[in-house]
mmCIF file of C-alpha atoms and ligand atoms in Angstrom:
data_model
loop_
_atom_site.group_PDB
_atom_site.id
_atom_site.type_symbol
_atom_site.label_atom_id
_atom_site.label_comp_id
_atom_site.label_asym_id
_atom_site.label_seq_id
_atom_site.Cartn_x
_atom_site.Cartn_y
_atom_site.Cartn_z
ATOM 1 C CA UNK A 1 -0.120 4.924 -26.383
ATOM 2 C CA UNK A 2 -1.858 3.397 -23.342
ATOM 3 C CA UNK A 3 -5.474 2.436 -23.805
ATOM 4 C CA UNK A 4 -7.864 4.885 -22.151
ATOM 5 C CA UNK A 5 -10.689 2.786 -20.711
ATOM 6 C CA UNK A 6 -12.294 5.517 -18.600
ATOM 7 C CA UNK A 7 -15.210 6.125 -20.938
ATOM 8 C CA UNK A 8 -15.518 2.753 -22.573
ATOM 9 C CA UNK A 9 -17.385 -0.440 -21.827
ATOM 10 C CA UNK A 10 -14.220 -2.527 -21.841
ATOM 11 C CA UNK A 11 -13.747 -4.794 -18.834
ATOM 12 C CA UNK A 12 -12.314 -2.979 -15.845
ATOM 13 C CA UNK A 13 -8.592 -3.455 -15.415
ATOM 14 C CA UNK A 14 -7.122 -3.013 -11.963
ATOM 15 C CA UNK A 15 -3.584 -1.711 -11.664
ATOM 16 C CA UNK A 16 -1.010 -1.781 -8.882
ATOM 17 C CA UNK A 17 1.373 1.146 -8.492
ATOM 18 C CA UNK A 18 4.524 0.639 -6.424
ATOM 19 C CA UNK A 19 4.951 4.170 -5.083
ATOM 20 C CA UNK A 20 7.943 3.137 -3.004
ATOM 21 C CA UNK A 21 9.848 -0.122 -2.720
ATOM 22 C CA UNK A 22 12.498 0.548 -0.094
ATOM 23 C CA UNK A 23 13.061 -0.381 3.513
ATOM 24 C CA UNK A 24 13.350 2.493 6.000
ATOM 25 C CA UNK A 25 16.964 2.738 4.818
ATOM 26 C CA UNK A 26 17.366 1.776 1.170
ATOM 27 C CA UNK A 27 18.952 2.625 -2.172
ATOM 28 C CA UNK A 28 19.117 6.247 -3.389
ATOM 29 C CA UNK A 29 16.327 5.678 -5.930
ATOM 30 C CA UNK A 30 13.925 3.895 -3.574
ATOM 31 C CA UNK A 31 11.721 5.577 -1.010
ATOM 32 C CA UNK A 32 9.777 3.842 1.755
ATOM 33 C CA UNK A 33 7.338 1.127 0.753
ATOM 34 C CA UNK A 34 3.958 2.576 -0.270
ATOM 35 C CA UNK A 35 1.513 1.428 -2.914
ATOM 36 C CA UNK A 36 -1.781 2.235 -4.621
ATOM 37 C CA UNK A 37 -4.457 0.435 -6.614
ATOM 38 C CA UNK A 38 -6.434 2.089 -9.404
ATOM 39 C CA UNK A 39 -9.108 1.166 -11.913
ATOM 40 C CA UNK A 40 -9.603 3.532 -14.829
ATOM 41 C CA UNK A 41 -13.061 2.135 -15.592
ATOM 42 C CA UNK A 42 -14.521 4.396 -12.914
ATOM 43 C CA UNK A 43 -13.184 7.676 -11.556
ATOM 44 C CA UNK A 44 -11.795 8.581 -8.149
ATOM 45 C CA UNK A 45 -11.479 5.072 -6.783
ATOM 46 C CA UNK A 46 -7.752 4.911 -6.111
ATOM 47 C CA UNK A 47 -6.744 3.495 -2.744
ATOM 48 C CA UNK A 48 -3.377 4.401 -1.253
ATOM 49 C CA UNK A 49 -1.574 2.153 1.229
ATOM 50 C CA UNK A 50 0.794 3.791 3.720
ATOM 51 C CA UNK A 51 2.437 7.183 3.789
ATOM 52 C CA UNK A 52 5.935 6.821 5.207
ATOM 53 C CA UNK A 53 7.100 9.406 2.664
ATOM 54 C CA UNK A 54 5.581 11.957 0.302
ATOM 55 C CA UNK A 55 3.049 9.437 -0.991
ATOM 56 C CA UNK A 56 1.016 11.831 -3.137
ATOM 57 C CA UNK A 57 4.134 13.033 -4.975
ATOM 58 C CA UNK A 58 4.907 9.383 -5.714
ATOM 59 C CA UNK A 59 1.335 8.869 -6.963
ATOM 60 C CA UNK A 60 1.763 11.842 -9.311
ATOM 61 C CA UNK A 61 5.136 10.444 -10.411
ATOM 62 C CA UNK A 62 3.204 7.333 -11.519
ATOM 63 C CA UNK A 63 1.078 9.555 -13.773
ATOM 64 C CA UNK A 64 -1.890 9.590 -11.400
ATOM 65 C CA UNK A 65 -3.746 12.523 -9.825
ATOM 66 C CA UNK A 66 -4.313 13.504 -6.206
ATOM 67 C CA UNK A 67 -8.018 14.033 -6.894
ATOM 68 C CA UNK A 68 -8.578 10.359 -7.756
ATOM 69 C CA UNK A 69 -7.716 9.185 -4.227
ATOM 70 C CA UNK A 70 -10.755 7.607 -2.580
ATOM 71 C CA UNK A 71 -9.112 6.489 0.653
ATOM 72 C CA UNK A 72 -5.915 5.869 2.592
ATOM 73 C CA UNK A 73 -5.029 2.673 4.458
ATOM 74 C CA UNK A 74 -2.354 2.951 7.172
ATOM 75 C CA UNK A 75 -1.058 -0.514 8.023
ATOM 76 C CA UNK A 76 0.964 0.086 11.194
ATOM 77 C CA UNK A 77 2.499 2.716 13.439
ATOM 78 C CA UNK A 78 6.118 2.663 12.213
ATOM 79 C CA UNK A 79 7.663 5.880 10.863
ATOM 80 C CA UNK A 80 8.402 4.444 7.431
ATOM 81 C CA UNK A 81 4.684 3.644 6.983
ATOM 82 C CA UNK A 82 2.856 6.499 8.751
ATOM 83 C CA UNK A 83 5.038 9.582 9.219
ATOM 84 C CA UNK A 84 3.947 11.354 6.023
ATOM 85 C CA UNK A 85 0.303 11.597 7.092
ATOM 86 C CA UNK A 86 0.289 15.342 7.918
ATOM 87 C CA UNK A 87 1.855 16.072 4.515
ATOM 88 C CA UNK A 88 -0.751 13.837 2.866
ATOM 89 C CA UNK A 89 -3.477 15.952 4.497
ATOM 90 C CA UNK A 90 -1.826 19.240 3.554
ATOM 91 C CA UNK A 91 -1.599 18.152 -0.070
ATOM 92 C CA UNK A 92 -5.183 16.959 -0.473
ATOM 93 C CA UNK A 93 -6.335 20.231 1.129
ATOM 94 C CA UNK A 94 -4.167 22.334 -1.220
ATOM 95 C CA UNK A 95 -5.471 20.246 -4.131
ATOM 96 C CA UNK A 96 -8.944 21.569 -3.321
ATOM 97 C CA UNK A 97 -10.649 18.465 -2.010
ATOM 98 C CA UNK A 98 -13.739 19.090 0.070
ATOM 99 C CA UNK A 99 -15.265 15.612 0.328
ATOM 100 C CA UNK A 100 -14.205 13.613 3.423
ATOM 101 C CA UNK A 101 -11.087 11.482 3.220
ATOM 102 C CA UNK A 102 -11.492 7.963 4.653
ATOM 103 C CA UNK A 103 -8.435 6.837 6.651
ATOM 104 C CA UNK A 104 -8.533 3.135 7.564
ATOM 105 C CA UNK A 105 -6.316 1.182 9.934
ATOM 106 C CA UNK A 106 -6.094 -1.025 12.973
ATOM 107 C CA UNK A 107 -6.342 1.022 16.163
ATOM 108 C CA UNK A 108 -2.579 1.522 16.780
ATOM 109 C CA UNK A 109 -2.056 2.682 13.190
ATOM 110 C CA UNK A 110 -5.138 4.926 13.159
ATOM 111 C CA UNK A 111 -4.100 6.448 16.504
ATOM 112 C CA UNK A 112 -0.585 7.077 15.204
ATOM 113 C CA UNK A 113 -1.937 8.941 12.182
ATOM 114 C CA UNK A 114 -4.215 10.962 14.441
ATOM 115 C CA UNK A 115 -1.332 11.885 16.793
ATOM 116 C CA UNK A 116 0.799 12.976 13.853
ATOM 117 C CA UNK A 117 -2.013 15.168 12.532
ATOM 118 C CA UNK A 118 -2.697 16.595 15.986
ATOM 119 C CA UNK A 119 1.005 17.441 16.404
ATOM 120 C CA UNK A 120 0.525 19.945 13.594
ATOM 121 C CA UNK A 121 -2.668 21.423 15.043
ATOM 122 C CA UNK A 122 -0.996 24.802 15.728
ATOM 123 C CA UNK A 123 -0.309 24.962 11.985
ATOM 124 C CA UNK A 124 -3.571 23.707 10.497
ATOM 125 C CA UNK A 125 -6.168 24.932 12.978
ATOM 126 C CA UNK A 126 -6.472 28.205 11.072
ATOM 127 C CA UNK A 127 -6.841 26.602 7.657
ATOM 128 C CA UNK A 128 -10.220 26.877 5.932
ATOM 129 C CA UNK A 129 -11.856 23.926 4.276
ATOM 130 C CA UNK A 130 -9.630 21.053 5.354
ATOM 131 C CA UNK A 131 -11.465 17.917 4.203
ATOM 132 C CA UNK A 132 -12.983 16.042 7.154
ATOM 133 C CA UNK A 133 -11.072 12.895 8.112
ATOM 134 C CA UNK A 134 -13.365 9.852 8.146
ATOM 135 C CA UNK A 135 -11.451 7.676 10.634
ATOM 136 C CA UNK A 136 -12.284 3.980 10.170
ATOM 137 C CA UNK A 137 -10.904 1.477 12.670
ATOM 138 C CA UNK A 138 -10.209 -1.978 11.253
ATOM 139 C CA UNK A 139 -10.511 -4.966 13.641
ATOM 140 C CA UNK A 140 -7.144 -6.654 14.206
ATOM 141 C CA UNK A 141 -8.364 -10.087 13.112
ATOM 142 C CA UNK A 142 -8.194 -12.387 10.103
ATOM 143 C CA UNK A 143 -10.579 -11.386 7.323
ATOM 144 C CA UNK A 144 -11.361 -7.984 8.831
ATOM 145 C CA UNK A 145 -13.128 -5.770 6.280
ATOM 146 C CA UNK A 146 -11.089 -2.684 5.358
ATOM 147 C CA UNK A 147 -12.912 -1.393 2.277
ATOM 148 C CA UNK A 148 -16.191 -2.610 0.800
ATOM 149 C CA UNK A 149 -17.000 0.008 -1.809
ATOM 150 C CA UNK A 150 -16.787 -1.134 -5.432
ATOM 151 C CA UNK A 151 -14.640 -1.790 -7.308
ATOM 152 C CA UNK A 152 -12.636 -2.984 -4.285
ATOM 153 C CA UNK A 153 -13.203 -5.512 -1.531
ATOM 154 C CA UNK A 154 -10.236 -5.246 0.814
ATOM 155 C CA UNK A 155 -9.681 -7.433 3.858
ATOM 156 C CA UNK A 156 -6.875 -7.514 6.422
ATOM 157 C CA UNK A 157 -5.144 -10.178 8.473
ATOM 158 C CA UNK A 158 -2.666 -9.858 11.357
ATOM 159 C CA UNK A 159 0.944 -10.585 10.379
ATOM 160 C CA UNK A 160 4.128 -11.259 12.382
ATOM 161 C CA UNK A 161 6.003 -7.950 12.742
ATOM 162 C CA UNK A 162 7.699 -8.550 16.086
ATOM 163 C CA UNK A 163 6.137 -6.513 18.868
ATOM 164 C CA UNK A 164 4.302 -4.189 16.481
ATOM 165 C CA UNK A 165 0.676 -4.823 15.532
ATOM 166 C CA UNK A 166 0.462 -4.945 11.759
ATOM 167 C CA UNK A 167 -1.752 -6.288 8.998
ATOM 168 C CA UNK A 168 -1.383 -7.650 5.494
ATOM 169 C CA UNK A 169 -4.048 -6.830 2.904
ATOM 170 C CA UNK A 170 -6.009 -8.740 0.254
ATOM 171 C CA UNK A 171 -7.582 -6.740 -2.580
ATOM 172 C CA UNK A 172 -10.317 -8.361 -4.639
ATOM 173 C CA UNK A 173 -11.533 -6.551 -7.740
ATOM 174 C CA UNK A 174 -15.267 -6.489 -8.333
ATOM 175 C CA UNK A 175 -14.892 -6.406 -12.109
ATOM 176 C CA UNK A 176 -13.498 -9.913 -12.351
ATOM 177 C CA UNK A 177 -11.435 -12.366 -10.421
ATOM 178 C CA UNK A 178 -8.349 -10.214 -9.932
ATOM 179 C CA UNK A 179 -6.690 -10.638 -6.540
ATOM 180 C CA UNK A 180 -3.729 -8.724 -5.138
ATOM 181 C CA UNK A 181 -2.143 -9.494 -1.770
ATOM 182 C CA UNK A 182 0.300 -7.378 0.229
ATOM 183 C CA UNK A 183 2.226 -8.873 3.144
ATOM 184 C CA UNK A 184 3.310 -5.544 4.634
ATOM 185 C CA UNK A 185 6.182 -5.882 7.164
ATOM 186 C CA UNK A 186 6.320 -9.442 8.480
ATOM 187 C CA UNK A 187 8.292 -12.586 9.039
ATOM 188 C CA UNK A 188 7.102 -15.415 6.772
ATOM 189 C CA UNK A 189 3.746 -16.459 8.220
ATOM 190 C CA UNK A 190 0.818 -18.740 7.445
ATOM 191 C CA UNK A 191 -1.380 -15.679 7.833
ATOM 192 C CA UNK A 192 -0.005 -14.274 4.563
ATOM 193 C CA UNK A 193 -0.241 -17.710 2.919
ATOM 194 C CA UNK A 194 -3.971 -17.642 3.716
ATOM 195 C CA UNK A 195 -4.345 -13.996 2.730
ATOM 196 C CA UNK A 196 -2.612 -14.517 -0.620
ATOM 197 C CA UNK A 197 -4.361 -17.767 -1.554
ATOM 198 C CA UNK A 198 -4.567 -17.906 -5.363
ATOM 199 C CA UNK A 199 -3.626 -14.242 -5.823
ATOM 200 C CA UNK A 200 -2.556 -12.918 -9.214
ATOM 201 C CA UNK A 201 0.162 -10.853 -7.561
ATOM 202 C CA UNK A 202 1.714 -11.074 -4.098
ATOM 203 C CA UNK A 203 3.673 -8.022 -2.984
ATOM 204 C CA UNK A 204 5.864 -9.287 -0.150
ATOM 205 C CA UNK A 205 8.499 -7.575 1.915
ATOM 206 C CA UNK A 206 12.109 -8.766 1.671
ATOM 207 C CA UNK A 207 13.778 -6.566 4.254
ATOM 208 C CA UNK A 208 16.178 -9.377 5.138
ATOM 209 C CA UNK A 209 17.034 -11.296 8.259
ATOM 210 C CA UNK A 210 15.604 -9.799 11.422
ATOM 211 C CA UNK A 211 12.817 -9.910 13.943
ATOM 212 C CA UNK A 212 9.492 -9.503 12.175
ATOM 213 C CA UNK A 213 10.960 -9.378 8.659
ATOM 214 C CA UNK A 214 11.526 -11.796 5.760
ATOM 215 C CA UNK A 215 14.344 -12.711 3.438
ATOM 216 C CA UNK A 216 13.618 -12.844 -0.293
ATOM 217 C CA UNK A 217 13.721 -16.654 -0.100
ATOM 218 C CA UNK A 218 11.282 -16.588 2.823
ATOM 219 C CA UNK A 219 8.900 -14.449 0.774
ATOM 220 C CA UNK A 220 9.245 -16.921 -2.104
ATOM 221 C CA UNK A 221 8.254 -19.807 0.160
ATOM 222 C CA UNK A 222 5.087 -17.929 1.112
ATOM 223 C CA UNK A 223 4.346 -17.246 -2.583
ATOM 224 C CA UNK A 224 4.816 -20.923 -3.482
ATOM 225 C CA UNK A 225 2.636 -22.105 -0.629
ATOM 226 C CA UNK A 226 -0.124 -19.629 -1.471
ATOM 227 C CA UNK A 227 -0.109 -20.618 -5.146
ATOM 228 C CA UNK A 228 0.142 -17.063 -6.469
ATOM 229 C CA UNK A 229 0.982 -16.237 -10.103
ATOM 230 C CA UNK A 230 3.633 -13.628 -9.430
ATOM 231 C CA UNK A 231 5.781 -12.337 -6.549
ATOM 232 C CA UNK A 232 7.060 -8.759 -6.293
ATOM 233 C CA UNK A 233 9.605 -8.022 -3.568
ATOM 234 C CA UNK A 234 9.454 -4.688 -1.745
ATOM 235 C CA UNK A 235 10.763 -3.098 1.491
ATOM 236 C CA UNK A 236 14.209 -3.688 0.001
ATOM 237 C CA UNK A 237 17.381 -2.938 1.978
ATOM 238 C CA UNK A 238 20.268 -1.010 0.416
ATOM 239 C CA UNK A 239 22.872 -2.713 -1.724
ATOM 240 C CA UNK A 240 23.260 -5.572 -4.172
ATOM 241 C CA UNK A 241 20.157 -7.770 -4.276
ATOM 242 C CA UNK A 242 21.212 -10.236 -6.973
ATOM 243 C CA UNK A 243 21.971 -13.084 -4.576
ATOM 244 C CA UNK A 244 18.703 -12.573 -2.700
ATOM 245 C CA UNK A 245 16.752 -12.555 -5.971
ATOM 246 C CA UNK A 246 18.535 -15.688 -7.200
ATOM 247 C CA UNK A 247 17.720 -17.516 -3.972
ATOM 248 C CA UNK A 248 14.076 -16.458 -4.173
ATOM 249 C CA UNK A 249 13.765 -17.599 -7.799
ATOM 250 C CA UNK A 250 15.086 -21.045 -6.855
ATOM 251 C CA UNK A 251 12.008 -21.356 -4.638
ATOM 252 C CA UNK A 252 9.497 -19.392 -6.733
ATOM 253 C CA UNK A 253 10.654 -18.659 -10.320
ATOM 254 C CA UNK A 254 8.184 -15.854 -11.116
ATOM 255 C CA UNK A 255 9.795 -13.440 -8.648
ATOM 256 C CA UNK A 256 10.962 -9.910 -9.393
ATOM 257 C CA UNK A 257 12.256 -6.986 -7.415
ATOM 258 C CA UNK A 258 9.493 -4.400 -7.238
ATOM 259 C CA UNK A 259 10.271 -1.573 -9.656
ATOM 260 C CA UNK A 260 10.247 1.872 -8.048
ATOM 261 C CA UNK A 261 7.200 3.683 -9.492
ATOM 262 C CA UNK A 262 6.318 0.530 -11.418
ATOM 263 C CA UNK A 263 2.728 -0.107 -12.561
ATOM 264 C CA UNK A 264 1.463 -3.682 -12.877
ATOM 265 C CA UNK A 265 -1.840 -5.136 -14.122
ATOM 266 C CA UNK A 266 -3.417 -7.798 -11.923
HETATM 267 ZN ZN1 ZN B 301 7.334 -1.833 10.196
#
């Protein structure tokens, strides 16, 4: 039985939940790449990253609750990262939330979420008690603060996603020295090497060859250069990934494919 640390004085233990591990088009069991971090030492502090699908259903499928969500980070304006925002809002409203919901992102991502929500205005303008959206614009620059409320310190850095403005994220846990880095969608870039410096876990995309994306081996080179402990590959294309994983492990042995709905300590 998992240890319940919510009411104990045990050291806080941050967890990563891979709510989706697929590319926009992926395997039947993988949805779009979305993730969350939680810390059971204190309540309602879960941060969710991206909502290209039904992200709150995926959170529940990881054994978590909608009520524990403290904020949403939207990384960039692409459909497979932002299009589920109106559904996210509908669900937190139906769940009975009344406190504001912080939504953080660089301007193009924040504006995309706002447009998507506004597109449904004829539906939701008559709803009572929708939680206020606390829009928070993140500067598109290295080290930009995204979240400063304990137990998380989250910073962003621009990454190389072709013509689309996008950021990777670094999560530092206040309860210790735990560090998690997330590349988001990007070609291999020194920006993620900097962002992931010394991280316990690097979650890196491995969409494959293409403008603004990485191969698994390219992700492994970033992991090796950053000196991380572990690499998890996400944003996975459909089909057999054994060759890609083998190539990545030749560069960085502690590499795994991200498990759909997997939970990892960091
Ligand atoms: Zn993208």
